[in-house]
């Protein structure tokens, strides 16, 4: 499969899974948790965790976490492929290195998200530990920071894709 075909497939999968996550997780959004599962990811205390879970259907929550385990490799592949493509199109070695660093950091986001989901599952299994809540929250923060930097790099790089491509 050619690179542009791989990118189209990865982008289509990203859009499809993003929609699925939003659609399936929409019932997790209410006046107490307008961001849905994101509130649970950042719940740093047992009390807050239990209040959030009590406002939801537990089976819907479990399915959302299960689907997220499938979503994680999808967004990881998309970001790694996109960052690699964009990094190689920049003329500046520094900007190329930043893109490749972010590409590699996407693997850290992958492991953070897997561990974060595992932390939520452990907490849902009535194994309450303040360290699990805190670690889950910090891992979610690190994951979102990496994804945020990835998105910024990609959005800033779009003009480079069209106007400043490297000459081979």
Short mmCIF file of C-alpha atoms in Angstrom, two decimals:
data_model
loop_
_atom_site.label_atom_id
_atom_site.label_comp_id
_atom_site.label_asym_id
_atom_site.label_seq_id
_atom_site.Cartn_x
_atom_site.Cartn_y
_atom_site.Cartn_z
CA UNK A 1 0.00 0.00 0.00
CA UNK A 2 1.37 3.42 -0.94
CA UNK A 3 2.08 6.04 1.70
CA UNK A 4 -0.81 8.29 0.68
CA UNK A 5 -3.17 5.30 0.74
CA UNK A 6 -1.95 4.36 4.22
CA UNK A 7 -2.55 7.92 5.36
CA UNK A 8 -6.09 7.99 3.90
CA UNK A 9 -6.91 4.68 5.60
CA UNK A 10 -5.45 5.89 8.91
CA UNK A 11 -7.38 9.17 8.67
CA UNK A 12 -10.62 7.34 7.83
CA UNK A 13 -10.12 5.00 10.79
CA UNK A 14 -9.34 7.96 13.04
CA UNK A 15 -12.54 9.75 11.96
CA UNK A 16 -14.61 6.58 12.27
CA UNK A 17 -13.35 5.68 15.73
CA UNK A 18 -13.58 9.29 16.90
CA UNK A 19 -17.22 9.35 15.84
CA UNK A 20 -17.85 5.95 17.47
CA UNK A 21 -16.28 7.13 20.74
CA UNK A 22 -18.36 10.33 20.72
CA UNK A 23 -21.58 8.53 19.77
CA UNK A 24 -21.19 5.65 22.24
CA UNK A 25 -19.93 7.95 25.00
CA UNK A 26 -22.56 10.65 24.49
CA UNK A 27 -24.67 9.29 27.36
CA UNK A 28 -21.69 9.82 29.67
CA UNK A 29 -22.09 13.56 29.13
CA UNK A 30 -24.45 15.26 31.56
CA UNK A 31 -24.59 18.44 33.62
CA UNK A 32 -22.13 16.94 36.14
CA UNK A 33 -19.77 15.58 33.47
CA UNK A 34 -20.13 17.70 30.31
CA UNK A 35 -16.86 16.27 28.93
CA UNK A 36 -17.94 12.69 29.53
CA UNK A 37 -15.24 10.18 30.37
CA UNK A 38 -12.59 12.91 30.45
CA UNK A 39 -13.97 13.87 33.87
CA UNK A 40 -13.40 10.33 35.11
CA UNK A 41 -9.87 10.27 33.69
CA UNK A 42 -9.04 13.34 35.79
CA UNK A 43 -10.87 12.29 38.99
CA UNK A 44 -8.10 12.40 41.61
CA UNK A 45 -10.11 11.19 44.61
CA UNK A 46 -12.25 8.19 45.40
CA UNK A 47 -15.16 10.46 46.32
CA UNK A 48 -15.13 12.26 42.96
CA UNK A 49 -14.57 9.02 41.03
CA UNK A 50 -17.56 7.37 42.74
CA UNK A 51 -19.82 10.41 42.20
CA UNK A 52 -19.00 10.44 38.49
CA UNK A 53 -19.54 6.69 38.10
CA UNK A 54 -22.84 6.93 40.02
CA UNK A 55 -24.13 9.44 37.45
CA UNK A 56 -23.61 6.96 34.57
CA UNK A 57 -24.75 3.56 33.37
CA UNK A 58 -21.85 1.27 34.32
CA UNK A 59 -22.20 -0.96 31.24
CA UNK A 60 -21.97 2.06 28.94
CA UNK A 61 -18.84 3.14 30.79
CA UNK A 62 -17.27 -0.30 30.48
CA UNK A 63 -18.03 -0.40 26.74
CA UNK A 64 -16.56 3.07 26.31
CA UNK A 65 -13.31 1.97 27.94
CA UNK A 66 -13.26 -1.21 25.84
CA UNK A 67 -13.74 0.75 22.62
CA UNK A 68 -11.00 3.14 23.74
CA UNK A 69 -8.57 0.23 23.90
CA UNK A 70 -9.24 -0.22 20.15
CA UNK A 71 -9.09 3.53 19.49
CA UNK A 72 -5.64 3.96 21.05
CA UNK A 73 -3.68 2.10 18.34
CA UNK A 74 -5.75 3.85 15.67
CA UNK A 75 -4.87 7.37 16.79
CA UNK A 76 -1.29 6.31 17.54
CA UNK A 77 -0.80 5.04 13.99
CA UNK A 78 -2.43 8.14 12.50
CA UNK A 79 -0.23 10.54 14.47
CA UNK A 80 2.94 8.57 13.86
CA UNK A 81 2.32 8.42 10.12
CA UNK A 82 1.20 12.04 9.81
CA UNK A 83 4.04 13.43 11.92
CA UNK A 84 6.57 11.42 9.94
CA UNK A 85 5.19 12.71 6.62
CA UNK A 86 5.08 16.32 7.80
CA UNK A 87 8.49 16.24 9.51
CA UNK A 88 10.19 15.09 6.32
CA UNK A 89 8.64 17.94 4.33
CA UNK A 90 10.19 20.69 6.44
CA UNK A 91 13.42 22.33 5.33
CA UNK A 92 14.52 23.17 8.85
CA UNK A 93 16.39 20.34 10.57
CA UNK A 94 15.15 21.60 13.95
CA UNK A 95 11.50 21.48 12.85
CA UNK A 96 12.10 18.02 11.37
CA UNK A 97 13.58 16.85 14.68
CA UNK A 98 10.64 18.29 16.62
CA UNK A 99 8.24 16.39 14.37
CA UNK A 100 10.16 13.15 14.79
CA UNK A 101 10.35 13.70 18.56
CA UNK A 102 6.58 14.16 18.66
CA UNK A 103 6.18 11.05 16.50
CA UNK A 104 8.11 9.08 19.09
CA UNK A 105 6.27 10.78 21.96
CA UNK A 106 3.06 9.39 20.47
CA UNK A 107 4.21 5.98 21.71
CA UNK A 108 4.41 7.44 25.21
CA UNK A 109 0.83 8.72 24.78
CA UNK A 110 -0.15 5.18 23.69
CA UNK A 111 1.26 3.66 26.90
CA UNK A 112 -0.16 6.46 29.06
CA UNK A 113 -3.64 5.86 27.63
CA UNK A 114 -3.38 2.09 28.07
CA UNK A 115 -2.24 2.54 31.69
CA UNK A 116 -4.89 5.21 32.30
CA UNK A 117 -7.65 2.87 31.08
CA UNK A 118 -6.22 0.09 33.23
CA UNK A 119 -6.29 2.44 36.23
CA UNK A 120 -9.96 3.21 35.61
CA UNK A 121 -10.75 -0.52 35.30
CA UNK A 122 -8.92 -1.24 38.57
CA UNK A 123 -10.86 1.57 40.28
CA UNK A 124 -14.15 0.27 38.85
CA UNK A 125 -13.34 -3.16 40.32
CA UNK A 126 -13.63 -1.64 43.82
CA UNK A 127 -9.86 -1.52 44.31
CA UNK A 128 -9.72 2.03 45.60
CA UNK A 129 -6.32 3.58 46.01
CA UNK A 130 -5.48 7.26 45.98
CA UNK A 131 -2.27 6.54 44.07
CA UNK A 132 -4.26 4.91 41.25
CA UNK A 133 -6.53 7.94 40.94
CA UNK A 134 -3.58 10.33 40.94
CA UNK A 135 -1.55 8.25 38.46
CA UNK A 136 -4.57 7.88 36.17
CA UNK A 137 -5.07 11.63 36.22
CA UNK A 138 -1.40 12.41 35.56
CA UNK A 139 -1.22 9.86 32.76
CA UNK A 140 -4.33 11.39 31.17
CA UNK A 141 -2.75 14.84 31.43
CA UNK A 142 0.48 13.67 29.81
CA UNK A 143 -1.44 11.88 27.04
CA UNK A 144 -3.56 14.94 26.27
CA UNK A 145 -0.48 17.19 26.31
CA UNK A 146 1.32 14.99 23.77
CA UNK A 147 -1.76 14.78 21.55
CA UNK A 148 -2.20 18.54 21.84
CA UNK A 149 1.39 19.20 20.77
CA UNK A 150 0.93 16.73 17.92
CA UNK A 151 -2.16 18.58 16.71
CA UNK A 152 -0.41 21.95 16.94
CA UNK A 153 2.57 20.65 14.95
CA UNK A 154 0.29 19.18 12.29
CA UNK A 155 -1.86 22.30 11.98
CA UNK A 156 1.16 24.60 11.79
CA UNK A 157 2.79 22.26 9.26
CA UNK A 158 -0.11 22.15 6.82
CA UNK A 159 1.17 25.19 4.89
CA UNK A 160 4.57 23.46 4.65
CA UNK A 161 2.90 20.49 3.03
CA UNK A 162 1.51 22.65 0.26
CA UNK A 163 3.95 25.54 -0.10
CA UNK A 164 7.38 24.59 1.26
CA UNK A 165 7.98 20.96 0.35
CA UNK A 166 11.59 19.82 0.35
CA UNK A 167 13.33 19.45 -2.98
CA UNK A 168 14.70 15.93 -3.46
#
